[in-house]
Structures are given as C-alpha cells and as structure tokens.
mmCIF file of C-alpha atoms in Angstrom:
data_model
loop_
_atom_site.group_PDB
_atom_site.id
_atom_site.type_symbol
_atom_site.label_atom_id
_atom_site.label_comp_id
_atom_site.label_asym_id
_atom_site.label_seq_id
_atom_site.Cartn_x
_atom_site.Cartn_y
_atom_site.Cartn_z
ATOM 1 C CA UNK A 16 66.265 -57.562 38.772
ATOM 2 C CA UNK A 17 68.346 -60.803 36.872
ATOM 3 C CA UNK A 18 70.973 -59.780 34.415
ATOM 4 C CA UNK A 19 68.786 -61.857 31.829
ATOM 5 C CA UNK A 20 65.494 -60.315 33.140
ATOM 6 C CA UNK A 21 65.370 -58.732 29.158
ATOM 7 C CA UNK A 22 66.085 -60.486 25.893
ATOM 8 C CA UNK A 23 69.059 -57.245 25.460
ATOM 9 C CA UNK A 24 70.444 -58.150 28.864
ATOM 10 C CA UNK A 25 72.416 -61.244 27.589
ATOM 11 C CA UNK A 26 74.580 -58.584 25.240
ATOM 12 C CA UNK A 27 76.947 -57.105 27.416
ATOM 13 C CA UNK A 28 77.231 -53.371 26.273
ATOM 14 C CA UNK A 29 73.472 -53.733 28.010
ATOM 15 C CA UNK A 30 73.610 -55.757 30.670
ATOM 16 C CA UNK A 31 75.277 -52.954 33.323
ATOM 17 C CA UNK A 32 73.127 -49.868 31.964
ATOM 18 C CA UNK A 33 70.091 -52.424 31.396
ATOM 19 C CA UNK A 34 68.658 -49.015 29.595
ATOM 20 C CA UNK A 35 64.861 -49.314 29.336
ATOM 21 C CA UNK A 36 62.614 -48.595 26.252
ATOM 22 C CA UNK A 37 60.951 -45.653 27.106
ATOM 23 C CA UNK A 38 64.717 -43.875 27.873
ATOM 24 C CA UNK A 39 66.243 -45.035 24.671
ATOM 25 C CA UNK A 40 63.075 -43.809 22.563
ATOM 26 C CA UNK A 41 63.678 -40.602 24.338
ATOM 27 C CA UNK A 42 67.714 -40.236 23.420
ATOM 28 C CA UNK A 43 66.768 -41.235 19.804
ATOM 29 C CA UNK A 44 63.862 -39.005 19.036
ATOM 30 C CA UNK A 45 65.762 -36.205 20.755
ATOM 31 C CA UNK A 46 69.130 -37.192 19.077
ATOM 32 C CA UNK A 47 66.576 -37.283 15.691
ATOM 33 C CA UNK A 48 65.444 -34.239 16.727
ATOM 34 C CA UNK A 49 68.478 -32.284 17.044
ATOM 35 C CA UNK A 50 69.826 -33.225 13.590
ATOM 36 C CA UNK A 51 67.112 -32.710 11.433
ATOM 37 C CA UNK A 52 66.877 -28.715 13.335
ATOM 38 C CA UNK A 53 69.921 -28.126 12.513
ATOM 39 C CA UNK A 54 69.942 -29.703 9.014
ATOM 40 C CA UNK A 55 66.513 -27.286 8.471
ATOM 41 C CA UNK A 56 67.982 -24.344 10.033
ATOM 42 C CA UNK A 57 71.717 -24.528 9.014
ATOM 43 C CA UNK A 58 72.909 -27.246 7.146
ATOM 44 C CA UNK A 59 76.272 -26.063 6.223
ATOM 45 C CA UNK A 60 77.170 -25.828 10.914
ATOM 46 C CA UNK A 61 79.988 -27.507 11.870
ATOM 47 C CA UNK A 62 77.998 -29.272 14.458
ATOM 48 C CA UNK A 63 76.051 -31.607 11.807
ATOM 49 C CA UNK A 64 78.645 -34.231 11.334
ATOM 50 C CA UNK A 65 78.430 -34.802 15.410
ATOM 51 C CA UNK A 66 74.592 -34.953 15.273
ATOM 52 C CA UNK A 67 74.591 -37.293 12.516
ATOM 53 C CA UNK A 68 76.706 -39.782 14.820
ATOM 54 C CA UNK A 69 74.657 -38.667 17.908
ATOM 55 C CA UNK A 70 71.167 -39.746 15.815
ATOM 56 C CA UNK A 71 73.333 -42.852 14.447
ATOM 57 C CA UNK A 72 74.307 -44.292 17.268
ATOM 58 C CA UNK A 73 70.547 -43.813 19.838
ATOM 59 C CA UNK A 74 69.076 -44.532 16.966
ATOM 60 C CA UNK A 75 70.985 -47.916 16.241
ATOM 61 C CA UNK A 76 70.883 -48.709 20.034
ATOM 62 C CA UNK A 77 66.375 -48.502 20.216
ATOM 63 C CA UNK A 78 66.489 -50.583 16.751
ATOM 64 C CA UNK A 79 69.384 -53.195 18.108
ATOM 65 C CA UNK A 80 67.123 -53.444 21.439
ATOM 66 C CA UNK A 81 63.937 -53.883 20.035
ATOM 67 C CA UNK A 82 65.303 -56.303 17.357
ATOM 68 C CA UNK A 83 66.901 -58.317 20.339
ATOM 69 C CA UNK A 84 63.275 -58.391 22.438
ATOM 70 C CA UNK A 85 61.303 -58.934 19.344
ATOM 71 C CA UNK A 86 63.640 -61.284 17.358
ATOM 72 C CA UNK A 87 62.580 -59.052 14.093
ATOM 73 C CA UNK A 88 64.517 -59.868 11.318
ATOM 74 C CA UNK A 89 64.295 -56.585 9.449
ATOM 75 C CA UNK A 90 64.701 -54.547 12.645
ATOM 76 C CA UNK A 91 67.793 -56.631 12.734
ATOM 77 C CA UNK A 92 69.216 -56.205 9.532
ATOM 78 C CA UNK A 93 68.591 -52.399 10.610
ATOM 79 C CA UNK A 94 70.929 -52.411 13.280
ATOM 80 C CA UNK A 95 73.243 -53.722 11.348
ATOM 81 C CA UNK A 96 72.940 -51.103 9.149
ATOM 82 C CA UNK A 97 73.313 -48.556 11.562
ATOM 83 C CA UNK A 98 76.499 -50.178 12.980
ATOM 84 C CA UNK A 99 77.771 -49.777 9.708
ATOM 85 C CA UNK A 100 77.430 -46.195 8.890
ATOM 86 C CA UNK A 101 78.779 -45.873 12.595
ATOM 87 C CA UNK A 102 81.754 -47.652 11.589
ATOM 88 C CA UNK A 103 82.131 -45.546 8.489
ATOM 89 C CA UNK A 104 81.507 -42.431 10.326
ATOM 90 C CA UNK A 105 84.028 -43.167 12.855
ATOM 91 C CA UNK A 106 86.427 -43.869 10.130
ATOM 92 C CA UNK A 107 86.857 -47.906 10.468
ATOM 93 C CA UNK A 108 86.886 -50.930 7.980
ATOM 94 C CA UNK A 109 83.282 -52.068 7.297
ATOM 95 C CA UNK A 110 84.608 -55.556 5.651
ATOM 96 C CA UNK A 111 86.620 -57.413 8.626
ATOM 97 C CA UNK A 112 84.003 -59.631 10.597
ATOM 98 C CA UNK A 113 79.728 -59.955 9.620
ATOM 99 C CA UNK A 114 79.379 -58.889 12.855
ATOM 100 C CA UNK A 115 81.498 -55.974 13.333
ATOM 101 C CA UNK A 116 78.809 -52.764 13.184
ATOM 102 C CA UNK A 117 76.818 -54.382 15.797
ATOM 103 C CA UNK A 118 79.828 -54.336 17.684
ATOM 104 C CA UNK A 119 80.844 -51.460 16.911
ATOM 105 C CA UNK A 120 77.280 -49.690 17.803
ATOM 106 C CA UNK A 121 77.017 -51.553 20.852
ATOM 107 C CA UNK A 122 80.374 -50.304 22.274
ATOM 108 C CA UNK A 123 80.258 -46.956 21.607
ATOM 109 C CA UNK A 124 76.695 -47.202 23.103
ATOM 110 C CA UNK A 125 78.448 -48.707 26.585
ATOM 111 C CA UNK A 126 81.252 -46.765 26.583
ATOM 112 C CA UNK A 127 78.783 -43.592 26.289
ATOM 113 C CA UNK A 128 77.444 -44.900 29.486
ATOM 114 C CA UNK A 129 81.264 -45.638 30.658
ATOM 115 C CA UNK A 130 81.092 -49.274 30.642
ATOM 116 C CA UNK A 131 84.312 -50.326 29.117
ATOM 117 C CA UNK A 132 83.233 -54.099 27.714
ATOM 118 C CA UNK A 133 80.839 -53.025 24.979
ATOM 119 C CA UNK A 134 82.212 -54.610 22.322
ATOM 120 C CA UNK A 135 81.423 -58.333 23.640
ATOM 121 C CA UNK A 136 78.804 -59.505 21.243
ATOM 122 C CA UNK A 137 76.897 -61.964 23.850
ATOM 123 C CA UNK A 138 77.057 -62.930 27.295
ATOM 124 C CA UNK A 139 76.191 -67.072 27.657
ATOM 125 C CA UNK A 140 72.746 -67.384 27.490
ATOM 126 C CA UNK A 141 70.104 -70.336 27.052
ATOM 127 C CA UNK A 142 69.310 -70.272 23.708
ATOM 128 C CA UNK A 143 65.373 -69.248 22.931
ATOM 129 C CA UNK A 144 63.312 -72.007 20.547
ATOM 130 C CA UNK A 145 60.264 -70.314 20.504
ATOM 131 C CA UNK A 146 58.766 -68.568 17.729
ATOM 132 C CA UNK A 147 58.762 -64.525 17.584
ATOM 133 C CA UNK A 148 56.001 -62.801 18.407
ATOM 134 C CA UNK A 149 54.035 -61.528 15.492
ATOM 135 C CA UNK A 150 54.036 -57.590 14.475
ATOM 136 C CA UNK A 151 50.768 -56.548 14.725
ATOM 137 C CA UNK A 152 51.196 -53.927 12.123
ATOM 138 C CA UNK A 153 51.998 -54.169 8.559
ATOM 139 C CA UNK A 154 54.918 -51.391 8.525
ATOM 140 C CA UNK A 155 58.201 -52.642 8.866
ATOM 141 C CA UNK A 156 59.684 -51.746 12.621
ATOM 142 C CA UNK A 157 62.508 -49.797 10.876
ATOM 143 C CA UNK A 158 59.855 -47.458 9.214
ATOM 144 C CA UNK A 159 57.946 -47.293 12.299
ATOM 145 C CA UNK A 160 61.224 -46.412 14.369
ATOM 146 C CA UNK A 161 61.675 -43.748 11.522
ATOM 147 C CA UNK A 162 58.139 -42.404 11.583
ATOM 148 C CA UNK A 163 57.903 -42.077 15.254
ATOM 149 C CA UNK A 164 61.279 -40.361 15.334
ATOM 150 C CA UNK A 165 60.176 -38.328 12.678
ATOM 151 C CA UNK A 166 56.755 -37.170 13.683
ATOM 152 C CA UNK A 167 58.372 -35.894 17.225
ATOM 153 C CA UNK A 168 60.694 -33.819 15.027
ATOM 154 C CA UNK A 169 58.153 -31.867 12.844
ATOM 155 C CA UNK A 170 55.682 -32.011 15.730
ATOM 156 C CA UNK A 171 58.192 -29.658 17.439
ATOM 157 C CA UNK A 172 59.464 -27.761 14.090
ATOM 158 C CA UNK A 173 55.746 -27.069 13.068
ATOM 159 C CA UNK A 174 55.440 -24.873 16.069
ATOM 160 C CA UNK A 175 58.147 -22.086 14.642
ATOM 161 C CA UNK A 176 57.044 -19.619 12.093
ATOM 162 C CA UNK A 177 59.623 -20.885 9.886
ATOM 163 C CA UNK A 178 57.208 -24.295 8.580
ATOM 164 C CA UNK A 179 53.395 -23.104 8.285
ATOM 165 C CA UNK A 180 52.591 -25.555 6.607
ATOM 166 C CA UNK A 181 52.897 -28.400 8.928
ATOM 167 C CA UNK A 182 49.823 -29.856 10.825
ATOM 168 C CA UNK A 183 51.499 -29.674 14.278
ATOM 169 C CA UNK A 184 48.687 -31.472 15.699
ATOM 170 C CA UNK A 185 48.513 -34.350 13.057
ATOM 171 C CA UNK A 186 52.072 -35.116 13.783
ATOM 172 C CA UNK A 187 51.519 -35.308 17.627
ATOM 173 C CA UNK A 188 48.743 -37.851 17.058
ATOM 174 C CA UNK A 189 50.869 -39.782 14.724
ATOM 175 C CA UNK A 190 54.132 -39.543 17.381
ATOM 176 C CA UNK A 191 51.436 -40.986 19.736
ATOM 177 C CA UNK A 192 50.053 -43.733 17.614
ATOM 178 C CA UNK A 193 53.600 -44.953 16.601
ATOM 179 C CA UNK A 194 55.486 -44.533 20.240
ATOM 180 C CA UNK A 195 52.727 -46.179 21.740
ATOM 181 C CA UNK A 196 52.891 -49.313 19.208
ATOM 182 C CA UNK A 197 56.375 -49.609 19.720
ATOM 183 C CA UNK A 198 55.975 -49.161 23.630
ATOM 184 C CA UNK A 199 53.396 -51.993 22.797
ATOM 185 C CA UNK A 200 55.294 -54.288 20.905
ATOM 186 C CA UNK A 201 58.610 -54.148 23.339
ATOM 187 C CA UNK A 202 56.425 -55.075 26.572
ATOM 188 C CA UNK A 203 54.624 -57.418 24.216
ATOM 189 C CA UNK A 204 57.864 -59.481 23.497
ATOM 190 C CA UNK A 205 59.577 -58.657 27.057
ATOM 191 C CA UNK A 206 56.012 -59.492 29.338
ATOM 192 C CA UNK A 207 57.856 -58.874 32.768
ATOM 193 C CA UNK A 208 58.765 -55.422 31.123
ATOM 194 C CA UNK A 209 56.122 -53.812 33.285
ATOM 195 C CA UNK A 210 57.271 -50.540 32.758
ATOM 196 C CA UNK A 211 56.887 -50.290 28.691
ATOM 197 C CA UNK A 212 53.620 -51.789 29.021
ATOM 198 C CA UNK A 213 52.637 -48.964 31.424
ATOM 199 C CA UNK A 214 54.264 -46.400 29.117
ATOM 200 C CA UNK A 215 52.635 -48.196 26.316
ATOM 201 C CA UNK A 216 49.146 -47.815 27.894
ATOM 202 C CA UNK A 217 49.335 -44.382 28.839
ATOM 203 C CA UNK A 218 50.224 -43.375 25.255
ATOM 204 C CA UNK A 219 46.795 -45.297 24.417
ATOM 205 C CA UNK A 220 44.772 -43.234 27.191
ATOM 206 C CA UNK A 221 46.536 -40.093 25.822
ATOM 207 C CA UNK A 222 45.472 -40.837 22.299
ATOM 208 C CA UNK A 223 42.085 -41.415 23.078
ATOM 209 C CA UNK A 224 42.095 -38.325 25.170
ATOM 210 C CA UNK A 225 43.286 -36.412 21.337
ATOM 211 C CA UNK A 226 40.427 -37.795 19.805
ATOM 212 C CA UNK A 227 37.661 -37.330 22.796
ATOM 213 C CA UNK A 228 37.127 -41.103 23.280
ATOM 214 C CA UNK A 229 35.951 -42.023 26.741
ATOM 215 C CA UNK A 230 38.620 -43.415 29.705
ATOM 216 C CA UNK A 231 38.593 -47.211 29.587
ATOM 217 C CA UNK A 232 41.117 -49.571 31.146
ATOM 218 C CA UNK A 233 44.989 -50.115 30.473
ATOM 219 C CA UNK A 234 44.629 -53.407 28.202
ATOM 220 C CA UNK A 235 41.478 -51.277 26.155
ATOM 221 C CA UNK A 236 44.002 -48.460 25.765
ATOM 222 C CA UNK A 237 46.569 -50.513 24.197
ATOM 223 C CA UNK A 238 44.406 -51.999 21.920
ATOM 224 C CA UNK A 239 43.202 -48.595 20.836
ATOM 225 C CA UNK A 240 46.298 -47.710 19.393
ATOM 226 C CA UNK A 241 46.439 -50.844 17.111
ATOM 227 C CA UNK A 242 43.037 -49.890 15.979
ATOM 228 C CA UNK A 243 43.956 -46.136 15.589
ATOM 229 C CA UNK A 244 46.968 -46.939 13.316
ATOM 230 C CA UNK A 245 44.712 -48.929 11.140
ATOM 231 C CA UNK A 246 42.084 -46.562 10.694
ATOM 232 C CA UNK A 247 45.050 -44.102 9.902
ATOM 233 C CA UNK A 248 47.127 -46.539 7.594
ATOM 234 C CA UNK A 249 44.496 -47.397 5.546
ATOM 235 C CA UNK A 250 46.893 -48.644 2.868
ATOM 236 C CA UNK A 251 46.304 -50.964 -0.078
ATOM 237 C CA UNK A 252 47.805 -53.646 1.414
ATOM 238 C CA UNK A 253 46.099 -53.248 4.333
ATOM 239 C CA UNK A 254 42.631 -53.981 2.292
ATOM 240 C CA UNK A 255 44.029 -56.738 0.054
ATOM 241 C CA UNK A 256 46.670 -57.799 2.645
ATOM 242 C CA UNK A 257 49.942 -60.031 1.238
ATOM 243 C CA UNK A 258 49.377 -63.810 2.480
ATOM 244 C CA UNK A 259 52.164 -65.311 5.031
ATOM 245 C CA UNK A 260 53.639 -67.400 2.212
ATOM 246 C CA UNK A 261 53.777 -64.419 -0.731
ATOM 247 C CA UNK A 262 55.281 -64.816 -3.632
ATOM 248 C CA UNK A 263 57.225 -61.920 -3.348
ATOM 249 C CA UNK A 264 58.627 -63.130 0.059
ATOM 250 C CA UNK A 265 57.278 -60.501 2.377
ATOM 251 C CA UNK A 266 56.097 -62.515 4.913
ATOM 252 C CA UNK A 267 52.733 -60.831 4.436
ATOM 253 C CA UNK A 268 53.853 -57.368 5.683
ATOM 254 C CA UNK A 269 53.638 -55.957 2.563
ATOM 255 C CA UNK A 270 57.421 -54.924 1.929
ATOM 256 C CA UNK A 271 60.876 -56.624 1.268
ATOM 257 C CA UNK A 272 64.224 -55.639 2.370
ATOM 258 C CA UNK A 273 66.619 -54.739 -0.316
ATOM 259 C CA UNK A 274 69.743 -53.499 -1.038
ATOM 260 C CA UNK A 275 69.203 -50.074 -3.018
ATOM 261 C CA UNK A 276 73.023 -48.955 -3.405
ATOM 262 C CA UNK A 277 76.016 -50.822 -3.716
ATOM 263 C CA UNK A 278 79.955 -49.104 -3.647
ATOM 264 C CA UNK A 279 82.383 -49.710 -6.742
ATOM 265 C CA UNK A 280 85.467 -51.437 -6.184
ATOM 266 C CA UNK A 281 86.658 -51.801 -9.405
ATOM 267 C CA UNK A 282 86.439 -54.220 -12.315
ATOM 268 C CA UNK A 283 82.627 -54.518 -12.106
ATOM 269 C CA UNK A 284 83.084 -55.593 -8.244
ATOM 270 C CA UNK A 285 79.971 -54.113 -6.326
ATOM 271 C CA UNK A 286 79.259 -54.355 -2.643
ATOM 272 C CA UNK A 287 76.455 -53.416 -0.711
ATOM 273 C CA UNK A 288 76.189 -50.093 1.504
ATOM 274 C CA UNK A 289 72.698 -49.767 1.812
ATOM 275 C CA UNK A 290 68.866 -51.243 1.997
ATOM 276 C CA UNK A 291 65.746 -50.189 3.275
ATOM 277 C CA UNK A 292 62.128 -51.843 2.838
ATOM 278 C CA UNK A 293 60.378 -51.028 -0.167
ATOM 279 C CA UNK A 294 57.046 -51.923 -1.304
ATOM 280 C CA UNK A 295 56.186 -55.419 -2.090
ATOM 281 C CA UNK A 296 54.755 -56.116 -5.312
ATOM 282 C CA UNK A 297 53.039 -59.945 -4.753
ATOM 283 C CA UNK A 298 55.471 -61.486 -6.973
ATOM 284 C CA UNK A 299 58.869 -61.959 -8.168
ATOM 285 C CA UNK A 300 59.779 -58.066 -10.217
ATOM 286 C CA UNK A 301 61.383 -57.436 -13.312
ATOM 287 C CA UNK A 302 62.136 -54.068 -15.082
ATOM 288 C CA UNK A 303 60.207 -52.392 -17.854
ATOM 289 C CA UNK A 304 62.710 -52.166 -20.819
ATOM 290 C CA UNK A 305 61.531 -49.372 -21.628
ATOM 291 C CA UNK A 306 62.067 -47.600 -18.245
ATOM 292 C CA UNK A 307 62.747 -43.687 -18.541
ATOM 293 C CA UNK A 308 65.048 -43.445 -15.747
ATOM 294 C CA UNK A 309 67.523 -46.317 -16.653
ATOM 295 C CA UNK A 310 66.522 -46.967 -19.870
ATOM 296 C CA UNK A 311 65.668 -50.613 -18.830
ATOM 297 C CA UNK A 312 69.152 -51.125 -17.358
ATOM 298 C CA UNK A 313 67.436 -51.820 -13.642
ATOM 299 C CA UNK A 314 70.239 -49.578 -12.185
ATOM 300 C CA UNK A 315 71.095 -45.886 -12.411
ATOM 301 C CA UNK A 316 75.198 -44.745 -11.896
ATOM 302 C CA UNK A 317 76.840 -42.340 -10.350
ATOM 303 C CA UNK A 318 80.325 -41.811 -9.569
ATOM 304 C CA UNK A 319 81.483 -44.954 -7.476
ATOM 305 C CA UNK A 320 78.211 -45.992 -6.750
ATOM 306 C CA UNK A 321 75.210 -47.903 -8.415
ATOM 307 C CA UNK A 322 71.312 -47.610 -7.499
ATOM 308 C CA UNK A 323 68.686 -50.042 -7.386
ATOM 309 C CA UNK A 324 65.877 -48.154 -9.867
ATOM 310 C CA UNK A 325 62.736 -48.276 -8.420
ATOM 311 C CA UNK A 326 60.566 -46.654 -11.149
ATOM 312 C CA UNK A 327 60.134 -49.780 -13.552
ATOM 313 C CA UNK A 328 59.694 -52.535 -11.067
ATOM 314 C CA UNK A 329 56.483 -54.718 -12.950
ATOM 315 C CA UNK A 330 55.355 -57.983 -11.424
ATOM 316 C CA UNK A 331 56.651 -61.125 -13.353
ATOM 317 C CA UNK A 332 52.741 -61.760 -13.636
ATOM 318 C CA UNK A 333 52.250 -58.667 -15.794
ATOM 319 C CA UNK A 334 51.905 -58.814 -19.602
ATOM 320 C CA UNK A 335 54.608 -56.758 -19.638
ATOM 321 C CA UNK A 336 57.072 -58.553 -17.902
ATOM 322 C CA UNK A 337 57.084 -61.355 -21.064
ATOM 323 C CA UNK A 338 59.523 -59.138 -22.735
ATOM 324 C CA UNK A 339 61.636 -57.665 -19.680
ATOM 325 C CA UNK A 340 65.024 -59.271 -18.990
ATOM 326 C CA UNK A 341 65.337 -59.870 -14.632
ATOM 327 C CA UNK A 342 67.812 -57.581 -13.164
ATOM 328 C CA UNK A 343 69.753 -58.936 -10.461
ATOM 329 C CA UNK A 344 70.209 -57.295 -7.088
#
C-alpha cells in the first residue's frame, strides 16, 4: 500500500502506523469507555487524571483522522481542540504556534506507537482542489464522534445493577447507527479504503438484523443506516431543514461552532478555551435583556473564566430582539 494511499497518510505521526478507522474507533470508545466507568464508579481514583489523557488523546487521533479524510471543518476545529486540552493536560503553553495542539496530539499519538517523528505537521503532498464530500447527516461529526463513543459506554454500564434505568438495548442500536455512519462516511471520503466500507456495511446488516429487516446487499446495508438515523433523529431541523446559504451561517446542518468559555488574563483580556456546536437559530442571535441567568449581560462569570449564556439567545428576526443590545462572542 502507497504512503499517500489515505488522505492521514501525508501527516507523518500516521504515515508508519497508517492506523485504520475501525482500530482507532475501537481505542477511543474503549479509552471513552474506561473514563466515564471510573468517573461513575469512583470519581475521586487516582487513575482518572490518566484516563482523561488516555480518552483525550484516541479520541483527538479518530476526530484528527476523520477530519483529514473528510476535509470537515468542524471535525477540524475539534481536533484542535483536543490538541489543546492535551497540551494543557500535559502541562505545556497553549499560545506559541496556531498549530501547536495538533502537533502536540499527533506526536504523542506516534510516539504511543513508538514512532519518534510525530510532531511533523505534513509530509509533501499534492495539494487536493476538489470539493469535500458532503455529510450526509445533519449532526455535526464532533457530536456524532461523541454519541457513538457515548452510546458504547452506557450500552456496557446499563448491563450492571448499578444503572436500571438505562435501555441497554436502545443504546446498542444507537452505537450501531452512529459507528456505522462514521464507518460510512470515512470509506466514503477515502473510496480505496475497502476495509471501512466493509466494516461500514456490516454494521448496516447488523442493524437491520436488530430491527428484523430482511438480508439485502452491502451498498443496501449502508444506505440503511442513513435511513435508520433519520427515522431516529427526527429533529426539527430535520423537517424544516436550514438552507446551504443560512443566515445564521450553518451551512445548512443546523448548528454553528462557537466559543462557549473564554480564560481571564487580566484587564478585561479574554481568550478562548473552549467551543462546541450549538443549535442554530436561522439568523444572526441577540440576547433577551431581560434574561434570568445573566440578567441580559450575554455572559455568566466565574472565577477566571467567562461563559457564553445560552438561555436568552432570540433570533434578530424576533420582535423581541428590537430592544436587545448584540453581545459579542
């Protein structure tokens, strides 16, 4: 197989291991896994702190590999994130190149594997002009990363006495739907990636097998799984979807990237720490003034830190919005 066989192959840290989807969904949903035990069963153990870097850093390396295949921009902006909080976990300056937590993440990823060269951002490569292929879902890849992470978790945790109350087998039929569509979307972007797209099919004839569908062929199977997540996401915005060119910059998935927290230097000097999607509204937002939670500030404080308040967000199209002053983010 050519170095450059993958899109991920051109970045050194994994162009030796050339790790493949379905292994790097398994380190993160068991590195997911073990955390999120431990933080149920005994959150005060030494061991957490290690977990949390374990889950960081296979984590990081799935969402830095599928945002290199799929050219994603919010997957992207993920990884980034997670090379970040590796950074500050391992106890390094966050503020000293735009580029350092990806390095970061990617060399501790490589070294894990011994390779000693992981912090090379990019091998030379032919640059790629063609337009990224399309997500076929509404939910932003980071929340699907999370979900399917998740959904192993609890699928597993449900089975102890200790958490009754969780539908064990809804959560394997969810861990199905969203492996699967990210097994999907991987060989989708990577076509020579025969591999995911057998992976990705076999989740689909697994999920019909859960819900006592008939055997059809590979391609049917991966289709199913598109259709399945539908019929189980039926959102809002699923039934009134955003357009491509929404107002409230979307990109017609339905949700925007933004910063939530940002760390206090000082002197009214803020920088951001952390972001996540949250739900688009079809427009440019402003706050209520009359917000309960921030009292129409747009931010709630606390000690060196200040958070993006979510509770008052109105479209600049409401009536409402005619006597709300913007926030800035």
């Amino acid at each position: 197989m050519p170095l450059t066989h993958h899109p991920e192959h051109a970045v050194r840290a994994y162009r030796d291991e050339r790790p493949s989807i379905t292994r790097l969904i398994l380190e993160a949903r068991w590195a997911h896994y073990r955390l999120t035990d431990t933080l149920e069963h005994d959150p005060d153990s030494d061991a957490v702190p290690a977990l949390r870097r374990f889950k960081i850093l296979h984590a990081g390396a799935l969402v830095d590999i599928l945002a290199l295949r799929t050219r994603d921009p919010d997957l992207y902006e993920a990884a980034r994130d997670r090379g970040a909080a590796l950074r500050e976990v391992d106890g390094l300056a966050l503020d000293d190149h735009p580029h350092n937590g990806l390095n970061h993440l990617r060399a501790q990823y490589a070294r894990l594997h011994h390779h000693t060269h992981g912090d090379a951002y990019r091998a030379p490569h032919a640059p790629d002009d063609s337009l990224p292929p399309k997500r076929p879902f509404r939910r932003s890849g980071p929340r699907l990363v999370h979900q399917m992470l998740d959904t192993y978790a609890w699928a597993h945790l449900g089975r102890t006495p200790c958490f009754p109350a969780v539908d064990v087998a809804s959560e394997q039929r969810r861990h199905l739907m969203t492996r699967g569509l990210l097994l999907d979307w991987a060989a989708t972007a990577a076509p020579a990636d025969n591999a995911a797209a057998a992976a990705a099919a076999t989740a689909g004839h697994a999920l019909r097998a859960v819900d006592r569908r008939p055997a059809v062929s590979d391609p049917r199977a991966r289709a199913y799984l598109l259709d399945a997540f539908r019929d189980f996401d039926d959102q809002e915005e699923d039934d009134d979807p955003h357009p491509y060119d929404c107002a409230g910059h979307c990109d017609g998935t339905g949700e925007v990237l933004t910063v939530l927290t940002w760390e206090h230097h000082g002197d009214d000097i803020y920088t951001a720490v952390h972001q996540e999607p949250i739900l688009c509204l079809g427009a440019p937002t402003v706050h209520a003034p009359d917000c309960s939670t921030c009292q129409g500030h747009g931010f709630t404080y606390t000690t060196g830190y200040r958070e993006l308040c979510l509770d008052g967000r109105i479209s600049d199209g409401d009536p409402v919005a005619a006597t709300a002053t913007p926030q800035g983010a």
